[in-house]
């Protein structure tokens, strides 16, 4: 019997942790939730530049995707990180969706927002969905004005913790998406254990994603966001951005 296709998900870990640690975090969730997905857990491209919060809990090495100031308004190595991930996705994909925790979720949402505005991943099929755990928006206006310019159409689920220090930023990120599913939990800045109601919510959501992907599974449909139509949209978007700069 032909094996059922699995849909590929790029999973981006949090600050100064690792792909292996995120894989362990996600293992708290019932395995049936992502049984039809091929989950890929790369490490960040930079070694941790300081102490990790998981020292003594999970073994090193630890990594970070980029660096930032205390106010999260200035970023170091972000462009290099985005270039790396775009190359990674093209070479190892295509990826149907993204999943991220904290810094990884913030980065995942940026990639989707940028792709929607034709800034990155023009040679990769549209990212269809995202799972965000404790994510947030970038605060630099030059990024916000592009990535969150319009409601992001990709389907999304956002886990928001009542005691999470990123609770409000997580709410703001969810609001940047069109019709997001929000799953709240009483915990802090963590990948939460899910109660029965949350397991059902996430299972139903992931099942609907699979059905949507199956219905648009023919390669020609994926390419046809129609490749010519997509090119036209990107050209128009680029022209509009140039007009704004010129004005």
Coordinates of C-alpha atoms in Angstrom, one line a residue:
X1 CA 0.0 0.0 0.0
X2 CA 1.3 3.5 -0.9
X3 CA 2.6 5.4 2.1
X4 CA 0.7 8.5 2.9
X5 CA 2.5 11.7 2.1
X6 CA 3.9 13.7 5.0
X7 CA 4.0 17.5 4.9
X8 CA 7.2 19.2 5.8
X9 CA 7.5 21.6 8.7
X10 CA 10.6 23.7 9.6
X11 CA 10.8 24.0 13.4
X12 CA 12.9 26.9 14.7
X13 CA 14.1 26.7 18.3
X14 CA 14.3 29.5 20.9
X15 CA 17.2 31.7 21.9
X16 CA 20.3 29.8 23.1
X17 CA 18.8 26.4 22.9
X18 CA 18.9 23.9 20.0
X19 CA 16.9 22.0 17.5
X20 CA 17.2 18.9 19.7
X21 CA 15.8 20.7 22.6
X22 CA 12.8 22.0 20.7
X23 CA 12.2 18.5 19.5
X24 CA 12.1 17.4 23.1
X25 CA 9.8 20.3 24.0
X26 CA 7.3 19.3 21.3
X27 CA 7.4 15.7 22.4
X28 CA 5.1 16.8 25.3
X29 CA 2.3 16.9 22.8
X30 CA 0.3 13.9 21.7
X31 CA 2.2 12.3 18.8
X32 CA -1.0 12.0 16.8
X33 CA -1.2 15.8 16.4
X34 CA 1.8 15.9 13.9
X35 CA 1.8 12.3 12.7
X36 CA 1.2 13.5 9.1
X37 CA 4.0 16.0 9.2
X38 CA 7.8 15.6 8.7
X39 CA 9.2 17.9 11.4
X40 CA 12.7 19.2 10.7
X41 CA 14.7 20.7 13.6
X42 CA 17.8 22.6 12.5
X43 CA 20.2 24.4 14.9
X44 CA 20.7 28.2 14.8
X45 CA 23.6 29.4 12.9
X46 CA 25.4 31.1 15.7
X47 CA 26.8 29.5 18.9
X48 CA 25.2 30.8 22.1
X49 CA 26.9 34.1 22.9
X50 CA 26.2 33.8 26.7
X51 CA 24.6 31.7 29.3
X52 CA 21.7 29.5 28.3
X53 CA 18.5 29.2 30.4
X54 CA 18.5 25.4 29.8
X55 CA 22.0 24.7 31.2
X56 CA 21.7 21.8 33.6
X57 CA 18.4 20.9 32.1
X58 CA 19.5 19.8 28.6
X59 CA 23.0 19.2 27.3
X60 CA 24.9 21.7 25.0
X61 CA 25.7 22.8 22.4
X62 CA 23.3 25.8 22.4
X63 CA 22.6 28.2 19.5
X64 CA 21.0 31.5 18.6
X65 CA 19.5 32.7 15.3
X66 CA 20.5 36.3 15.7
X67 CA 21.3 38.8 18.5
X68 CA 19.4 41.9 19.7
X69 CA 19.4 44.7 22.2
X70 CA 17.4 44.8 25.4
X71 CA 14.5 46.8 23.8
X72 CA 14.4 44.3 20.9
X73 CA 14.6 47.2 18.4
X74 CA 18.1 46.6 17.1
X75 CA 19.3 43.3 15.6
X76 CA 22.7 41.8 14.7
X77 CA 23.1 39.1 12.1
X78 CA 19.4 39.1 11.3
X79 CA 19.9 39.6 7.5
X80 CA 22.5 36.8 7.5
X81 CA 20.1 34.6 9.4
X82 CA 17.2 35.2 7.0
X83 CA 19.5 34.5 4.0
X84 CA 20.6 31.2 5.6
X85 CA 17.1 30.1 6.3
X86 CA 15.9 31.0 2.9
X87 CA 18.7 29.0 1.3
X88 CA 18.0 26.1 3.7
X89 CA 14.3 26.0 2.8
X90 CA 15.0 26.0 -0.9
X91 CA 17.7 23.3 -0.6
X92 CA 15.9 21.1 1.9
X93 CA 12.3 21.8 1.1
X94 CA 9.9 22.7 0.0
X95 CA 8.4 23.3 3.4
X96 CA 4.6 23.5 3.9
X97 CA 4.7 25.2 7.3
X98 CA 6.8 26.6 10.1
X99 CA 6.8 26.0 13.8
X100 CA 8.7 28.1 16.3
X101 CA 9.2 28.8 20.0
X102 CA 10.1 32.3 21.2
X103 CA 12.9 33.7 19.0
X104 CA 12.2 30.9 16.5
X105 CA 8.5 31.8 16.4
X106 CA 9.3 35.5 15.9
X107 CA 11.6 34.6 13.1
X108 CA 9.1 32.2 11.5
X109 CA 6.4 34.9 11.4
X110 CA 8.8 37.3 9.8
X111 CA 9.7 34.9 7.0
X112 CA 6.0 34.3 6.2
X113 CA 5.2 38.1 6.3
X114 CA 8.2 38.8 4.1
X115 CA 7.3 36.1 1.7
X116 CA 3.8 37.5 1.4
X117 CA 5.3 40.9 0.4
X118 CA 7.7 39.2 -2.1
X119 CA 10.8 40.2 -0.1
X120 CA 12.1 36.6 0.4
X121 CA 11.5 33.1 -0.8
X122 CA 10.2 34.0 -4.2
X123 CA 11.6 30.7 -5.5
X124 CA 9.8 28.7 -2.8
X125 CA 6.1 27.7 -2.7
X126 CA 4.0 29.9 -0.4
X127 CA 4.2 28.8 3.3
X128 CA 0.8 27.6 4.2
X129 CA 0.7 27.6 8.0
X130 CA 2.5 28.4 11.2
X131 CA 2.5 27.2 14.8
X132 CA 3.7 29.9 17.2
X133 CA 4.6 29.3 20.8
X134 CA 5.5 32.5 22.7
X135 CA 6.3 34.4 19.5
X136 CA 6.4 38.2 19.1
X137 CA 6.7 40.9 16.4
X138 CA 9.9 42.7 15.5
X139 CA 9.8 46.3 16.7
X140 CA 12.0 48.0 14.1
X141 CA 9.6 50.1 12.0
X142 CA 11.5 49.3 8.8
X143 CA 10.7 45.6 9.4
X144 CA 7.2 46.1 10.6
X145 CA 6.2 48.3 7.7
X146 CA 6.9 45.4 5.3
X147 CA 6.4 42.1 7.2
X148 CA 3.1 43.1 8.9
X149 CA 2.0 45.6 6.2
X150 CA -1.2 43.5 5.7
X151 CA -2.9 40.7 7.6
X152 CA -0.8 37.5 7.0
X153 CA -3.0 35.0 5.2
X154 CA -1.2 31.8 6.3
X155 CA -3.2 29.8 8.7
X156 CA -1.8 30.1 12.2
X157 CA -2.2 28.8 15.8
X158 CA -0.7 30.8 18.7
X159 CA 0.0 29.5 22.1
X160 CA -0.1 32.3 24.7
X161 CA 0.8 31.7 28.4
X162 CA -1.0 33.6 31.1
X163 CA 2.3 33.9 33.0
X164 CA 4.5 34.4 30.0
X165 CA 6.6 37.6 30.0
X166 CA 5.9 37.7 26.3
X167 CA 2.1 37.4 26.7
X168 CA 1.3 40.9 25.3
X169 CA 3.8 40.6 22.4
X170 CA 2.3 37.2 21.6
X171 CA -1.1 38.8 21.4
X172 CA 0.3 41.4 19.1
X173 CA 1.8 38.8 16.8
X174 CA -1.5 36.8 16.7
X175 CA -3.3 40.0 15.6
X176 CA -0.9 40.3 12.6
X177 CA -2.5 37.1 11.1
X178 CA -5.8 36.7 9.4
X179 CA -8.2 34.6 11.5
X180 CA -5.6 33.1 13.9
X181 CA -6.4 30.3 16.3
X182 CA -5.3 31.3 19.9
X183 CA -4.8 28.6 22.5
X184 CA -4.3 29.9 26.0
X185 CA -2.6 28.1 28.8
X186 CA -1.9 29.0 32.5
X187 CA 1.9 28.5 32.2
X188 CA 4.8 30.8 31.5
X189 CA 7.5 31.1 28.8
X190 CA 7.5 27.5 27.7
X191 CA 6.1 24.9 25.3
X192 CA 3.1 24.0 27.4
X193 CA 1.7 20.7 28.3
X194 CA -1.8 20.5 26.7
X195 CA -5.0 19.7 28.5
X196 CA -7.7 17.7 26.8
X197 CA -9.5 20.7 25.3
X198 CA -6.2 22.1 23.9
X199 CA -5.3 18.7 22.4
X200 CA -8.6 18.6 20.6
X201 CA -8.2 22.2 19.4
X202 CA -4.7 21.6 18.0
X203 CA -5.7 18.2 16.5
X204 CA -8.7 19.6 14.7
X205 CA -6.6 22.5 13.4
X206 CA -3.8 20.3 12.2
X207 CA -6.3 17.9 10.5
X208 CA -7.9 20.9 8.7
X209 CA -4.4 21.9 7.5
X210 CA -3.8 18.4 6.1
X211 CA -7.1 18.4 4.3
X212 CA -6.3 21.8 2.8
X213 CA -2.9 20.6 1.7
X214 CA -4.3 17.5 0.2
X215 CA -6.8 19.4 -1.9
X216 CA -4.1 21.6 -3.4
X217 CA -1.5 18.8 -3.6
X218 CA -1.0 18.7 -7.3
X219 CA 2.4 20.2 -8.1
X220 CA 0.9 22.3 -10.8
X221 CA -1.5 23.9 -8.3
X222 CA 1.4 24.8 -6.0
X223 CA 3.4 26.3 -8.8
X224 CA 0.3 28.0 -10.1
X225 CA -0.1 30.6 -7.5
X226 CA 0.3 30.6 -11.0
X227 CA 4.0 31.2 -11.3
X228 CA 3.3 34.1 -13.8
X229 CA 0.6 35.5 -11.5
X230 CA 2.9 35.3 -8.5
X231 CA 5.7 37.0 -10.5
X232 CA 3.3 39.8 -11.5
X233 CA 2.2 40.3 -7.8
X234 CA 5.9 40.5 -6.8
X235 CA 6.7 42.9 -9.6
X236 CA 3.8 45.1 -8.6
X237 CA 4.7 45.0 -5.0
X238 CA 8.3 45.9 -5.8
X239 CA 7.1 48.8 -7.9
X240 CA 4.9 50.0 -5.1
X241 CA 7.7 49.9 -2.6
X242 CA 10.0 51.8 -5.0
X243 CA 7.2 54.4 -5.5
X244 CA 6.9 54.8 -1.7
X245 CA 10.7 55.3 -1.4
X246 CA 10.8 57.8 -4.2
X247 CA 7.9 59.7 -2.6

